[in-house]
Tab-separated table of C-alpha atoms in Angstrom:
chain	number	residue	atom	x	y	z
A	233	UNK	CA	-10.498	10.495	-12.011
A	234	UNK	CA	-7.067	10.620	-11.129
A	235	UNK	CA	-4.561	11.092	-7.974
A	236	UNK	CA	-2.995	14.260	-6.881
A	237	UNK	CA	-0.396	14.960	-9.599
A	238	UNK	CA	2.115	15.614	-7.009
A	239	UNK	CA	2.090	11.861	-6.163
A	240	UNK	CA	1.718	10.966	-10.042
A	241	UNK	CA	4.675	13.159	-10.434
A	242	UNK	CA	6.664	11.294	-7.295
A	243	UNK	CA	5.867	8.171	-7.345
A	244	UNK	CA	5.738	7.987	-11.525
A	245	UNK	CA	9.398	5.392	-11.354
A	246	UNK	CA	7.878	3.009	-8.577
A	247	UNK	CA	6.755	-0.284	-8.920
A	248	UNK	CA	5.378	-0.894	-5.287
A	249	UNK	CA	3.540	2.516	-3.866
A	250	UNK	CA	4.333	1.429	-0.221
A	251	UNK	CA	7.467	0.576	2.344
A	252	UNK	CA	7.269	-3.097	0.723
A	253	UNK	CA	10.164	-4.247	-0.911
A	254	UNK	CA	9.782	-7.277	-3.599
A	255	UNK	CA	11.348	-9.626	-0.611
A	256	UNK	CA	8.542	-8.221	1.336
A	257	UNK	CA	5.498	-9.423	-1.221
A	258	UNK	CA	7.123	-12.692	-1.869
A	259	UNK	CA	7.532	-13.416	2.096
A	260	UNK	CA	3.465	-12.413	2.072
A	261	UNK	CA	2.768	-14.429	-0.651
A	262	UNK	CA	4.607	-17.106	0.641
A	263	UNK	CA	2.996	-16.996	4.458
A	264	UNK	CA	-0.726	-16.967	3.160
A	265	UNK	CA	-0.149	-20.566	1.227
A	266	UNK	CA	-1.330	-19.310	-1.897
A	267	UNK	CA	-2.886	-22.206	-4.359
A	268	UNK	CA	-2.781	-21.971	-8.405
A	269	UNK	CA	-6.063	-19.992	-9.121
A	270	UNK	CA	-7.081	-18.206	-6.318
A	271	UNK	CA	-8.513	-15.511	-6.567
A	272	UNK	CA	-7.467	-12.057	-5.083
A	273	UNK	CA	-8.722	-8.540	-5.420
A	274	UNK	CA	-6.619	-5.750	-4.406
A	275	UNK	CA	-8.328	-2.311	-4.142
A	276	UNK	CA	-5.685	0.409	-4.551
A	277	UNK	CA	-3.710	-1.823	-6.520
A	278	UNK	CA	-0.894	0.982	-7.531
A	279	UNK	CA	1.516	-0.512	-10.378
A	280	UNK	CA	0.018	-3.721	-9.812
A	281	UNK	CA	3.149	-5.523	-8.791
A	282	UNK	CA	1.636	-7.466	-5.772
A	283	UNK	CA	-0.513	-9.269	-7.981
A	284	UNK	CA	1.359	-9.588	-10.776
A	285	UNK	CA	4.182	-10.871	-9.259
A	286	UNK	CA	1.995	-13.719	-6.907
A	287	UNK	CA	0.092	-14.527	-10.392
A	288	UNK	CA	4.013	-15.357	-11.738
A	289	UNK	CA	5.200	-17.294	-8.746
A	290	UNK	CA	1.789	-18.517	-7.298
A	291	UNK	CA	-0.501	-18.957	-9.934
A	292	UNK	CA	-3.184	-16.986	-8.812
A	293	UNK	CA	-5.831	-14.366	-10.918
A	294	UNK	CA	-6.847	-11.357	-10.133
A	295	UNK	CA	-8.395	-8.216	-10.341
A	296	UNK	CA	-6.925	-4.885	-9.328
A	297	UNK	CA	-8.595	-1.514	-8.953
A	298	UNK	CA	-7.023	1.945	-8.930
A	299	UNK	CA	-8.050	5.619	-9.825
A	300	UNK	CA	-4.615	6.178	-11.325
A	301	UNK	CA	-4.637	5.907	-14.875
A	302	UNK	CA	-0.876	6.087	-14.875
A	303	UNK	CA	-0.581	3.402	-12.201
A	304	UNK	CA	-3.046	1.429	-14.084
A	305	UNK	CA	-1.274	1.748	-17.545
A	306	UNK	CA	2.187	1.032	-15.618
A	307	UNK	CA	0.260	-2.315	-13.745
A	308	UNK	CA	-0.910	-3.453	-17.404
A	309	UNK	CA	2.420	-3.199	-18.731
A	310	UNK	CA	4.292	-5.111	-15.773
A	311	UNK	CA	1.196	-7.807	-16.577
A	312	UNK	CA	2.299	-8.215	-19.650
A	313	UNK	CA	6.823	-8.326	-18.877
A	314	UNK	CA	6.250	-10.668	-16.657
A	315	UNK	CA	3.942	-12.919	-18.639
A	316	UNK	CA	0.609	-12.948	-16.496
A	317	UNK	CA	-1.877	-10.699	-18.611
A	318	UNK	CA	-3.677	-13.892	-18.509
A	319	UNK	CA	-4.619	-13.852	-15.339
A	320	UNK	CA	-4.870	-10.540	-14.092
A	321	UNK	CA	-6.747	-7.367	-15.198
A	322	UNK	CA	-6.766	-3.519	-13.978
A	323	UNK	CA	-9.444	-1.523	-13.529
A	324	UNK	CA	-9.027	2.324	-13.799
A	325	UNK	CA	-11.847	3.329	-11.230
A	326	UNK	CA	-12.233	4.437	-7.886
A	327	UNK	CA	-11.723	1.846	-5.314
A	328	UNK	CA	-14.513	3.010	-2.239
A	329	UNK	CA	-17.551	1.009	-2.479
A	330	UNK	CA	-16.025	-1.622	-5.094
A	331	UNK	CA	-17.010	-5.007	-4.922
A	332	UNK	CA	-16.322	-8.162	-6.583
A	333	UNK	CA	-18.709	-9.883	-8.558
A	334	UNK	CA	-18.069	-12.850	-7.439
A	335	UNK	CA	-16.219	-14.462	-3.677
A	336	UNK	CA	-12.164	-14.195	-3.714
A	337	UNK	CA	-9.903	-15.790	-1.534
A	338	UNK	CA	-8.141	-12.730	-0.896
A	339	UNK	CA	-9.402	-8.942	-0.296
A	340	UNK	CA	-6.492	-6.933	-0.308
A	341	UNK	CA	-5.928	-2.712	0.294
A	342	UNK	CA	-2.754	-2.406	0.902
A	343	UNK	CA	-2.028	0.639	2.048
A	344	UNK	CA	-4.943	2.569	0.830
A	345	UNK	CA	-7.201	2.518	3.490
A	346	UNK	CA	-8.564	6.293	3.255
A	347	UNK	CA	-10.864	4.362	0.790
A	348	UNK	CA	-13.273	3.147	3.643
A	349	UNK	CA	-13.019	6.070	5.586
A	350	UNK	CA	-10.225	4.129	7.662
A	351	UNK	CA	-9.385	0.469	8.824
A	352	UNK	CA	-12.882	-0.515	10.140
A	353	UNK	CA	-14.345	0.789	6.907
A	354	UNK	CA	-12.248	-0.593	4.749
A	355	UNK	CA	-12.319	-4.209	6.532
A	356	UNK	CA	-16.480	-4.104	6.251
A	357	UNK	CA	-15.928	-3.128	2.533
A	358	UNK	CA	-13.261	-6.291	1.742
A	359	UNK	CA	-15.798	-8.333	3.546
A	360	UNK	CA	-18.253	-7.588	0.889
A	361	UNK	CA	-16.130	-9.516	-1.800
A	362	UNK	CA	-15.040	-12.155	0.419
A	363	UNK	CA	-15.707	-15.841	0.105
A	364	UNK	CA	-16.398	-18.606	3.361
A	365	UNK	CA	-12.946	-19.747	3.718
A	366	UNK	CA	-11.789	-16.132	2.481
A	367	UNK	CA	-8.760	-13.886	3.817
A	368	UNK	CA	-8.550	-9.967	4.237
A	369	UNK	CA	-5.369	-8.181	3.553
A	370	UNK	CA	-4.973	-4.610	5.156
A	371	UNK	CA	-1.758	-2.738	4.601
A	372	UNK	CA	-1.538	0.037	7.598
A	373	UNK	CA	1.082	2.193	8.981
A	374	UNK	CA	1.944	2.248	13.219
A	375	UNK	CA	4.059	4.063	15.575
A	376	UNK	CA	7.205	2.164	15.937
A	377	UNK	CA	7.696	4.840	18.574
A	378	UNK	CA	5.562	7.398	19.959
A	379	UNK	CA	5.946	10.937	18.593
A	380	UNK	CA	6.789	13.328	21.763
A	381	UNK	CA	4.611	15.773	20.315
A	382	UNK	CA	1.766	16.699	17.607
A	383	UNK	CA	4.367	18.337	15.703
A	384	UNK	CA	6.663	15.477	15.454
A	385	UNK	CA	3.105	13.295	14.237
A	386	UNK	CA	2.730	15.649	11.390
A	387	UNK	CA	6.329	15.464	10.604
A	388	UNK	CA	5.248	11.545	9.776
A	389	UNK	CA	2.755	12.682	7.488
A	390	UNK	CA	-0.012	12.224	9.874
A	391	UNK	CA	-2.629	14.617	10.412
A	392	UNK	CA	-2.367	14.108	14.954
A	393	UNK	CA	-0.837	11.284	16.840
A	394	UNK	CA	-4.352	9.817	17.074
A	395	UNK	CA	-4.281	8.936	13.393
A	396	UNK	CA	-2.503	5.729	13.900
A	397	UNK	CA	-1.853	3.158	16.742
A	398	UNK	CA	1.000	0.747	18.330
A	399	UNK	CA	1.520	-2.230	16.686
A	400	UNK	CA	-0.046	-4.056	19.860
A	401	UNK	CA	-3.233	-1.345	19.820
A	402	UNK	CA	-3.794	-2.575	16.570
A	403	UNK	CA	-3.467	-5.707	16.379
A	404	UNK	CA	-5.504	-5.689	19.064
A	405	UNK	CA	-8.402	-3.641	16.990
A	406	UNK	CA	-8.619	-5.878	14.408
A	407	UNK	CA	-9.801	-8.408	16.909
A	408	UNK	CA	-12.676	-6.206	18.868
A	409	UNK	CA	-13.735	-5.685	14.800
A	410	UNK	CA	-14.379	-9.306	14.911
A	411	UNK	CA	-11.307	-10.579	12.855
A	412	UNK	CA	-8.369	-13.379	13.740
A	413	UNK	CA	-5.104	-11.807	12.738
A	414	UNK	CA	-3.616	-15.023	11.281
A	415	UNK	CA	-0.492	-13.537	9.246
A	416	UNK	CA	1.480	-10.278	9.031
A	417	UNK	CA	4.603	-9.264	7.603
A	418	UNK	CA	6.351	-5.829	8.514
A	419	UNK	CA	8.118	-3.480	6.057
A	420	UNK	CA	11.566	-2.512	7.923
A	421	UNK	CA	13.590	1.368	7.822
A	422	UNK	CA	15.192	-0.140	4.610
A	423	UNK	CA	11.957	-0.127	3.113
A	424	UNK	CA	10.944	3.514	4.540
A	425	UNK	CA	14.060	4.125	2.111
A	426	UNK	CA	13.181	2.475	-0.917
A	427	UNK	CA	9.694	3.872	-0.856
A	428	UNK	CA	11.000	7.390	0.426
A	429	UNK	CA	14.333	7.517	-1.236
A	430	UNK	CA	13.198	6.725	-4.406
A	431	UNK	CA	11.192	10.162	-5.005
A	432	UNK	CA	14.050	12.028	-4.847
A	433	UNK	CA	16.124	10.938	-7.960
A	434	UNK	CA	11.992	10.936	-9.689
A	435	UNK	CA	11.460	14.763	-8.277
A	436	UNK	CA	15.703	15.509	-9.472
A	437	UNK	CA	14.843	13.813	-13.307
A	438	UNK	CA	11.477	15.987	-13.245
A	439	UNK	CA	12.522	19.065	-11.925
A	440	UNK	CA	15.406	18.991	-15.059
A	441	UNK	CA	12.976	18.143	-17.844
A	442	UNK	CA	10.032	20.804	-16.824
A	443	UNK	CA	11.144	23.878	-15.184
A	444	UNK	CA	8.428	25.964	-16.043
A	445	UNK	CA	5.658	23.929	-14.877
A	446	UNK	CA	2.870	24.664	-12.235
A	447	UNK	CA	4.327	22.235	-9.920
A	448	UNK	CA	7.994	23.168	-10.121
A	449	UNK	CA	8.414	25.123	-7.146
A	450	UNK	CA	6.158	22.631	-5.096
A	451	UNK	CA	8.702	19.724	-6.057
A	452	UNK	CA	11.742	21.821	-5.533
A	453	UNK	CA	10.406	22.634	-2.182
A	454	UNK	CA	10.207	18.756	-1.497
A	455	UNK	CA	13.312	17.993	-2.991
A	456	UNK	CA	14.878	20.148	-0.690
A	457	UNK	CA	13.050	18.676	2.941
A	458	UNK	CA	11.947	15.389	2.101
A	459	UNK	CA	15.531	14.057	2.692
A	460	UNK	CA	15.804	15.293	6.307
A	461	UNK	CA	12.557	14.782	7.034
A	462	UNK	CA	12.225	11.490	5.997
A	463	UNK	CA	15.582	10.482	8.231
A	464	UNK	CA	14.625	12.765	11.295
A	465	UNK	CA	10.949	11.481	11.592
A	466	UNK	CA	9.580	8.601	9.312
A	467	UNK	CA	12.738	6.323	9.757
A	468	UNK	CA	12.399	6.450	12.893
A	469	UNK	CA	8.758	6.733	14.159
A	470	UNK	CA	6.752	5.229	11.695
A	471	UNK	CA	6.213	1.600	10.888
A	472	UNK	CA	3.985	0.272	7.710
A	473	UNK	CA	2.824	-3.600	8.167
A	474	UNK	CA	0.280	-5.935	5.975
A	475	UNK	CA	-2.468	-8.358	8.246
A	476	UNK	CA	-3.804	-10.865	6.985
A	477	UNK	CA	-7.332	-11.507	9.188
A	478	UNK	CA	-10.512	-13.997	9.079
A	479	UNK	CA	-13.471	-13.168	10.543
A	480	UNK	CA	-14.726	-15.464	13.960
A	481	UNK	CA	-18.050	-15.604	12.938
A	482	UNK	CA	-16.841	-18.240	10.186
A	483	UNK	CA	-15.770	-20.606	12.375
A	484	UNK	CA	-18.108	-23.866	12.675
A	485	UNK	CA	-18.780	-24.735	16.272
A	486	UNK	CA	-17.672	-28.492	17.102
């Protein structure tokens, strides 16, 4: 059970699999008040620096759940830097259909939300792990801007235009699914770059130290695009946010 090796391969030297800077996670952490033991689980959990870092700076435990052993072996190690082993743990497994065996405070996928089929999905699947008084975290990308054309959609990585919305649209979606949206924090074109940029020194280092392999020409063939593409299209269409939402239905009646 594993990732496409490309993105193993890629994304091997990151910490944070996503447009999020470490600013970016502490401002989050910060805005949803977190309390010394809460509990959070993150599906998709990468390199595990979201919760290792709030379990530092917050207090908080945690469980974190990715299908990427070398993101998994990379989270265990940052547990243990920064001092928190303690209180977190990471599951190598696949994230659909996980739930918690018992209520958190937070449901997080940040930025993985292919693992419920989309946002809806994913939402009714973080709302199986979810206690009362509980929040849901979804990381999603939205058109800053958009795209003229189909062509310039895949050029973002998307599949059509239709794949994602306007910030307004959805915000506005996670409200006919029933949800408040009671926090977000945007990633900004400097994080496009550090999640973008950084590939290409990754894909350089690789590219010196294996050659011969399978993937070679693949990476090569990135190396050479991903620079122009990235500053032509994603920079400047694209936008990646995380909402924090509560469900209506929770609310007591006076």
């Amino acid at each position: 059970m594993d990732i496409l090796r490309i993105f193993t391969i890629t994304e091997s030297a990151h910490r944070i699999h996503n447009p999020f800077t470490p600013e970016k996670f502490a401002t989050l952490g910060a805005a949803l008040r977190l309390e010394p033991g809460a509990r959070i689980l993150d599906l998709g959990s990468g390199s595990g620096e979201m919760l290792c870092t709030w379990a530092r700076d917050h207090g908080i435990v945690g469980t974190g759940v990715d299908m990427s052993p070398l993101f998994t072996a990379q989270a265990e190690q940052r547990a243990e830097e920064l001092g928190v082993a303690h209180q977190v743990k990471f599951i190598h497994n696949d994230a659909a259909g996980y739930v918690s065996d018992e209520p958190v405070d937070v449901a997080a996928c940040v930025g993985a939300t292919w693992i419920g089929g989309g946002v809806a999905g994913t939402i009714e699947l973080l709302a199986q792990s979810l206690s009362s008084r509980g929040i849901i975290l979804i990381g999603e990308p939205y058109w800053r801007q958009l795209p003229p054309t189909e062509g310039v959609a895949k050029q973002c990585l998307a599949r059509s235009i239709s794949d994602f919305l306007s910030l307004p649209e959805l915000i506005a979606s996670f409200g006919a699914l029933g949800y408040d949206v009671v926090e977000m924090v945007l990633a900004n074109k400097d994080g496009w770059d550090r999640y973008e940029a950084a590939k290409w020194l990754t894909m350089r280092r690789w590219l010196e130290e294996n050659p011969d392999d399978e993937l070679a020409e693949e990476v090569r063939s990135n190396l050479s695009t991903e620079p122009v593409r990235h500053a032509t299209y994603t920079r400047e269409y694209l936008g990646w946010g995380v909402f924090a939402l509560m469900p209506r239905h929770n609310l007591k009646k006076a």
